[in-house]
Short mmCIF file of C-alpha atoms in Angstrom, two decimals:
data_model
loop_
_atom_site.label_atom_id
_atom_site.label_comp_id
_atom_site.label_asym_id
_atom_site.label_seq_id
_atom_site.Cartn_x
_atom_site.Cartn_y
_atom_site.Cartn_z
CA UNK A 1 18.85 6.37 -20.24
CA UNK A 2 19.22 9.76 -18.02
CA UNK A 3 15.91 9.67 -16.02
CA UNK A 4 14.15 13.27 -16.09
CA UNK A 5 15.20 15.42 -13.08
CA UNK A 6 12.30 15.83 -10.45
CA UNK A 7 11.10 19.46 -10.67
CA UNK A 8 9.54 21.15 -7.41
CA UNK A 9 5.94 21.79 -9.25
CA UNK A 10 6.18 17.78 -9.82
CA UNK A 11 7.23 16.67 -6.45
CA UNK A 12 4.58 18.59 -4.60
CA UNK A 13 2.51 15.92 -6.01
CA UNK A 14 4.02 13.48 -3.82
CA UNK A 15 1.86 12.19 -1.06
CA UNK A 16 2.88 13.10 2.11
CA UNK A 17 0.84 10.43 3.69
CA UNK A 18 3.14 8.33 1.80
CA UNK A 19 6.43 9.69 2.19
CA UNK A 20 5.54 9.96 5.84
CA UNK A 21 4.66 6.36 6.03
CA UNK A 22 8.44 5.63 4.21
CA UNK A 23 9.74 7.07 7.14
CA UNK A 24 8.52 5.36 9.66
CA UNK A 25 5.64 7.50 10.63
CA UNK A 26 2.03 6.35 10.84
CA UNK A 27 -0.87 7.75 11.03
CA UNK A 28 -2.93 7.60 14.18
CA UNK A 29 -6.49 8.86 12.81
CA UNK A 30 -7.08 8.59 9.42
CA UNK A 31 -10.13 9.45 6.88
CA UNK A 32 -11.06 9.48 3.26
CA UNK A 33 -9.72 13.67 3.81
CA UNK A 34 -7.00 14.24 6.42
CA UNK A 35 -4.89 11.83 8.86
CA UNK A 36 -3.54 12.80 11.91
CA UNK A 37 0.12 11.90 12.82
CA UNK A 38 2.06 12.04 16.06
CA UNK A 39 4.46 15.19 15.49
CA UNK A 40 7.70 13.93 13.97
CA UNK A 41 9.41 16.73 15.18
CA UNK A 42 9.03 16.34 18.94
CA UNK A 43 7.39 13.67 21.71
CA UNK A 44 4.15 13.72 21.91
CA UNK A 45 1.17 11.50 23.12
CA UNK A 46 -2.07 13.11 21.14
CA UNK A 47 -1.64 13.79 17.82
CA UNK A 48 -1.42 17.31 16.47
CA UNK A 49 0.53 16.87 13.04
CA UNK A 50 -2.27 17.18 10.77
CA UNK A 51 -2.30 16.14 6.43
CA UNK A 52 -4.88 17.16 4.33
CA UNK A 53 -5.20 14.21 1.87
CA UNK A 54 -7.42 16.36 -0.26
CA UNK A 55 -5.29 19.70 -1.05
CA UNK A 56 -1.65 17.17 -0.08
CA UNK A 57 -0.77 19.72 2.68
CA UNK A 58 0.09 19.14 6.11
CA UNK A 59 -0.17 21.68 9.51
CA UNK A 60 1.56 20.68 12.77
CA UNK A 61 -0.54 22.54 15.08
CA UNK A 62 1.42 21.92 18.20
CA UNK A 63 4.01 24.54 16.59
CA UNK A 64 1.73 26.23 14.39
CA UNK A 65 3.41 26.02 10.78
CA UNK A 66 2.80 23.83 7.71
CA UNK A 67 3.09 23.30 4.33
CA UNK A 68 3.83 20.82 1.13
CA UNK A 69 5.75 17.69 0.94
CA UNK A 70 9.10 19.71 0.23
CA UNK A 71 9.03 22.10 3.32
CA UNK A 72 8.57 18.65 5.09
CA UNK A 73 11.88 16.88 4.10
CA UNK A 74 13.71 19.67 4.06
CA UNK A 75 12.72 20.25 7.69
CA UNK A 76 12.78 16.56 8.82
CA UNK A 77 16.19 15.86 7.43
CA UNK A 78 17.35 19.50 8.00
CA UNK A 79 18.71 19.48 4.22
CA UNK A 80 18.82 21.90 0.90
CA UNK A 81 15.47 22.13 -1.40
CA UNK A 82 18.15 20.24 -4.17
CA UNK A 83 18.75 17.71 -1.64
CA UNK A 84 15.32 16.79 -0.93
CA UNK A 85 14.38 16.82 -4.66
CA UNK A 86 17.73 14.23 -4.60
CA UNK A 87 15.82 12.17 -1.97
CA UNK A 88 12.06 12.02 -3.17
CA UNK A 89 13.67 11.07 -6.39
CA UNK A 90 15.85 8.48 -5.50
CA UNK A 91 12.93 6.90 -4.23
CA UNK A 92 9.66 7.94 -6.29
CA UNK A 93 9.10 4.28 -7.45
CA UNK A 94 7.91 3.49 -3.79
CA UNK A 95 5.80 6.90 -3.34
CA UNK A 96 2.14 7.67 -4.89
CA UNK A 97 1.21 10.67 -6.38
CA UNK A 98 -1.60 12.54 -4.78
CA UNK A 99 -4.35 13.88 -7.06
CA UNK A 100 -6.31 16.87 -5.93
CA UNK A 101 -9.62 15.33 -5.36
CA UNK A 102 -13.05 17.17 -4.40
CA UNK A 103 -14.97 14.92 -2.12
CA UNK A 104 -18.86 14.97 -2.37
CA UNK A 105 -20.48 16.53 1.07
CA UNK A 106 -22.86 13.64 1.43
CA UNK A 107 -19.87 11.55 1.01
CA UNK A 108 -19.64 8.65 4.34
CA UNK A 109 -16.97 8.90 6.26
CA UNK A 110 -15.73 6.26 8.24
CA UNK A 111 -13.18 7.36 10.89
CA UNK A 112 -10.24 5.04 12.26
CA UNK A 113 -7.86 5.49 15.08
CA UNK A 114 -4.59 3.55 14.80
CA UNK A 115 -3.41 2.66 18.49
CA UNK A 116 -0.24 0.70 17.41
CA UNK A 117 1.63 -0.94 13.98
CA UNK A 118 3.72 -3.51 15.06
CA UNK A 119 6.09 -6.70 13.70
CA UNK A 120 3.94 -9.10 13.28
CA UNK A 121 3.45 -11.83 16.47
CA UNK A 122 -0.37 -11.99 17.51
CA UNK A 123 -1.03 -15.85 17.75
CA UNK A 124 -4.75 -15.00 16.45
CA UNK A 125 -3.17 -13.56 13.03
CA UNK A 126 -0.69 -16.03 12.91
CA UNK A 127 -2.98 -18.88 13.25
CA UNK A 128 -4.90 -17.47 10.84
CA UNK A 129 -1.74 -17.24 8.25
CA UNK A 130 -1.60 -21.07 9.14
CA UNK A 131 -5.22 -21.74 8.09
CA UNK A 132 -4.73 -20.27 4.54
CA UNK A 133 -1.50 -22.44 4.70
CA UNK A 134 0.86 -19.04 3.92
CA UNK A 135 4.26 -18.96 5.38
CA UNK A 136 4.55 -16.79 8.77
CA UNK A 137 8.31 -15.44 7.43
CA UNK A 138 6.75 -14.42 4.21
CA UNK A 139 3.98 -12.74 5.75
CA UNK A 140 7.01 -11.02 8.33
CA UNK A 141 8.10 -9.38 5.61
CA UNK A 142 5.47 -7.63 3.71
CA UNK A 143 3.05 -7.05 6.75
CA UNK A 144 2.44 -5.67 9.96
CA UNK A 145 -0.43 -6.38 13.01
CA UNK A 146 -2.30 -3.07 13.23
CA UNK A 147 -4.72 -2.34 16.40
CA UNK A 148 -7.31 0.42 15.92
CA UNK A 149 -10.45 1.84 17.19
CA UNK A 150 -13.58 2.54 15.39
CA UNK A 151 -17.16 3.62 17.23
CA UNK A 152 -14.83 2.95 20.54
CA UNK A 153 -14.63 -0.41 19.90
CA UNK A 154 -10.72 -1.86 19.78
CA UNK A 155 -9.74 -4.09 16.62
CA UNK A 156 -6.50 -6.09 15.20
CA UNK A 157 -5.89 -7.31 11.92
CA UNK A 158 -2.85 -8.14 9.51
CA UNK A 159 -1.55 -4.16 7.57
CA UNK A 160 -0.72 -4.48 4.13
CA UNK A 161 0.04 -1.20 3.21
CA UNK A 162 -0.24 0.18 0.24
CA UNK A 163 0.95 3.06 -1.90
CA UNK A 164 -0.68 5.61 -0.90
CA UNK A 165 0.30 5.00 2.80
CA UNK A 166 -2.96 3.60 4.02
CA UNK A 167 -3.35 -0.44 5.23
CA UNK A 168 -5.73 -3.53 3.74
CA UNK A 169 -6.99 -5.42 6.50
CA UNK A 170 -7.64 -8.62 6.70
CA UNK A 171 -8.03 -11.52 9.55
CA UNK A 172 -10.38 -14.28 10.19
CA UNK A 173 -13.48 -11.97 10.42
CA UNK A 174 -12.59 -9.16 8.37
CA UNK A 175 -11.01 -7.34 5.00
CA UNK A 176 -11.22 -3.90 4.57
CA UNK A 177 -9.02 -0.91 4.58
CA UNK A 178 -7.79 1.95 6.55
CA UNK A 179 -7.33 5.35 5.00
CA UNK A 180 -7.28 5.49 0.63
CA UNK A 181 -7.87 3.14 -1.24
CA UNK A 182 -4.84 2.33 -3.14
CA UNK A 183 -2.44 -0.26 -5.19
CA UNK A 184 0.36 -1.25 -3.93
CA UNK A 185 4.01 -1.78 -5.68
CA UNK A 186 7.09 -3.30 -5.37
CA UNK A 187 9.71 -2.23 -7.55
CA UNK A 188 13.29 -3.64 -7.63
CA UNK A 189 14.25 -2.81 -11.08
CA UNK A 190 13.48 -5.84 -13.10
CA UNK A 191 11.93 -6.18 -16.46
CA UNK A 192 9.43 -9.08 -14.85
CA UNK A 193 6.10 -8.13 -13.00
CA UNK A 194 4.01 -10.31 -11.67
CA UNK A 195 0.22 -8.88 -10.70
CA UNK A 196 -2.49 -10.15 -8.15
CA UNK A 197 -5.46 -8.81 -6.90
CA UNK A 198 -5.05 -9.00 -3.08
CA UNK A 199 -2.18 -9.18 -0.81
CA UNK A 200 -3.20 -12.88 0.44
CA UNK A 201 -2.91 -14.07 -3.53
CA UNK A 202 0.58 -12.45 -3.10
CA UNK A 203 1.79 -13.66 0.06
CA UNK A 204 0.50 -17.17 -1.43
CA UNK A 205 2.58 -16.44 -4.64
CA UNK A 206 5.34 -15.97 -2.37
CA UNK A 207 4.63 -18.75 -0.14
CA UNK A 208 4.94 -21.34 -3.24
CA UNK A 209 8.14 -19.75 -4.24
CA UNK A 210 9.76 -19.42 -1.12
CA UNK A 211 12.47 -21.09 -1.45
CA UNK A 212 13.40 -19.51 -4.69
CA UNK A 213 15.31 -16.45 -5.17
CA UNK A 214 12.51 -14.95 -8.21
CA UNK A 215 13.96 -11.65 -10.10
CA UNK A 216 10.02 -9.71 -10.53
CA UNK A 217 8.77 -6.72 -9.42
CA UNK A 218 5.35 -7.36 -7.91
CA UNK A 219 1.37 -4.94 -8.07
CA UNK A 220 -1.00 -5.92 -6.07
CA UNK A 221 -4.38 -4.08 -7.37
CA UNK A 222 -6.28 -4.70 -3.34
CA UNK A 223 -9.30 -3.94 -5.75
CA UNK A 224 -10.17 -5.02 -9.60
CA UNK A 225 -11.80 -1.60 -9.61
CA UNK A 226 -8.39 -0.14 -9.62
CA UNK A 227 -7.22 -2.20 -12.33
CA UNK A 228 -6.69 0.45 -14.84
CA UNK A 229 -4.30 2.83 -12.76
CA UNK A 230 -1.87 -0.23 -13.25
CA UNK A 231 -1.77 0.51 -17.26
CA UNK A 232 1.05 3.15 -16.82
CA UNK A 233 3.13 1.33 -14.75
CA UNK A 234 3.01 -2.21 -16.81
CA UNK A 235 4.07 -0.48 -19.82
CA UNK A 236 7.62 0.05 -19.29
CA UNK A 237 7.60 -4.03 -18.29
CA UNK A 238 9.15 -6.76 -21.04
CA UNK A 239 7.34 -9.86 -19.14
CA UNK A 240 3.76 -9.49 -17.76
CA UNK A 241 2.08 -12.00 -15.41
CA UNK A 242 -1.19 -11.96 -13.87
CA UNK A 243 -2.45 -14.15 -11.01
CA UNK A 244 -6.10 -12.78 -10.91
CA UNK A 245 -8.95 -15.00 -9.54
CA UNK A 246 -10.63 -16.94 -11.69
CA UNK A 247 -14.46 -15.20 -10.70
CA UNK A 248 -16.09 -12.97 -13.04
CA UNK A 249 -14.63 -9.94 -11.93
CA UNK A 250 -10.98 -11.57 -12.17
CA UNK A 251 -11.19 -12.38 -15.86
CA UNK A 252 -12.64 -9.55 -16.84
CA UNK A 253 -9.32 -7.70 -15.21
CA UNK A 254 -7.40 -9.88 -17.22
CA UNK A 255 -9.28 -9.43 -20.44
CA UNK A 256 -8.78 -5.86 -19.99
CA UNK A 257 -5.12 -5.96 -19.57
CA UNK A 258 -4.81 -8.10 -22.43
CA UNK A 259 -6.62 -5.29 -24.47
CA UNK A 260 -4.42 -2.68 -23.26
CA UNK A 261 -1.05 -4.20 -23.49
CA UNK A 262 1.08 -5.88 -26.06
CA UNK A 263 1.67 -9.16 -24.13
CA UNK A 264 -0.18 -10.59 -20.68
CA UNK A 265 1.02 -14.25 -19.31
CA UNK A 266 -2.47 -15.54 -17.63
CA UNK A 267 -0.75 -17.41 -14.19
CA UNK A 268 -4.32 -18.67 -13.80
CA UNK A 269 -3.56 -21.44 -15.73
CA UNK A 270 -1.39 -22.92 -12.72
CA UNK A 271 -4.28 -22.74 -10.22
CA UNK A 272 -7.40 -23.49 -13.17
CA UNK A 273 -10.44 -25.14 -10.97
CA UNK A 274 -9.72 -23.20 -8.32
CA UNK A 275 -11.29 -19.44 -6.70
CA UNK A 276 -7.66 -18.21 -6.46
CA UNK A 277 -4.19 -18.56 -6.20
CA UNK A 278 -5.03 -18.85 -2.37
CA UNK A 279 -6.92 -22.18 -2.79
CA UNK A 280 -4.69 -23.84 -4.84
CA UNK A 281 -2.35 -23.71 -2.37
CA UNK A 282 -4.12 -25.04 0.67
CA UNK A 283 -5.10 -28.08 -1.48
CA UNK A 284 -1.43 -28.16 -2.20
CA UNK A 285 -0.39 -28.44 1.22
CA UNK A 286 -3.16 -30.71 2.50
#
């Protein structure tokens, strides 16, 4: 089937934040409204390359011009407006669509600074991998060891990103999130998905199955609260599996999907008597 062709009203729904962070650029300061890159258009040491994450607009004001998503690839990669509509839409599957959002004024911000992203090789993290018995090469290849500052105090922790560009945290101490909170996908074009609620539950999917070469696409919610922005993207799916926790608020995820779509395999069943996926596996391996 001929897919429909990406118009420009459509694409400058595209998160920047997000197409940014697909290539290769991070951001430095991030809140629930803007992030702050490092230009990608010169060297730099302070950021000035600034995205509204509220209007989906971004203003470099080391040069002093801006504007949407398209303007931005078309600048970055020095190529036609029909080109760039070629590239986000080779690649939309892996972006997130940004909705125009009004954020209360009484709304809490918390305000991050990312120092570094890195491959992943701090001996705390890894030992901490080790502990929740999940393989270090699986974890290689889905995360990365982010450093940041909040309230000027300096913090590291393993950076699951997700899809709209922003990272889940998570070490011995800690799980939270920098930036939007967000699901994150992994589509490779099969008619399999398989669906967990954090990124641990995932990389101990992954873990199990390591040494198998599995044909699934893979959504990890990082939140049951966003369990019902997965309903669009499970539809077009033949085979649907769920690996949610077996707590109150992971069964009522899966009762939900199962009321919403035609057909739901509960994974559950492989890891029944235990919290999660996560703890079947350490008893596996001990």
């Amino acid at each position: 089937m001929k897919k429909d062709r990406l118009t420009c009203k459509k694409a400058r729904d595209i998160s920047i934040v997000s197409v940014l962070g697909k290539l290769g650029y991070f951001p430095k300061k991030i809140t629930q409204k803007e992030a702050w890159f490092l230009s990608p258009f010169r060297e730099e040491t302070q950021p000035s390359f600034k995205v509204s994450i509220v209007l989906n607009r971004w203003y470099d004001h080391g040069e002093g011009f801006g504007g949407n998503i398209i303007d931005l690839v078309t600048r970055l990669k020095r190529c036609s407006i029909l080109e760039t509509l070629e590239f986000l839409s080779n690649d939309i599957s892996n972006f997130s669509f940004q909705k125009r959002v009004k954020f209360e004024t009484t709304e809490k911000q918390i305000s991050y600074e990312i120092i570094k992203v890195t491959e992943l090789r701090n001996h705390a993290l890894i030992t901490y991998l080790e502990s929740r018995s999940i393989s270090v090469k699986v974890a290689n290849e889905f995360c990365k060891e982010i450093y940041y500052k909040q309230k000027g105090k300096t913090y590291f922790a393993l950076a699951f990103k997700n899809d709209f560009g922003s990272f889940e945290l998570r070490n011995k101490y800690f799980k939270g999130c920098i930036g939007k909170k967000g699901i994150t996908t992994f589509n490779y074009g099969n008619t399999t998905v398989c669906v967990f609620e954090g990124f641990i539950d995932f990389l101990s999917y992954k873990t199990l199955h390591k040494n198998k070469n599995l044909e699934e696409d893979y959504i990890i919610c990082n939140s049951t609260s966003l369990i019902r922005n997965l309903i669009p993207k499970l539809q077009k799916y033949g085979t649907i599996s769920t690996y949610l926790d077996n707590d109150e608020s992971g069964k009522k995820a899966t009762i939900f999907l199962k009321e919403n779509l035609v057909k739901i395999n509960d994974g559950s069943m492989l890891y029944k008597g235990f919290n999660d996926i996560n703890d079947y596996l350490v008893k596996m391996v001990t």
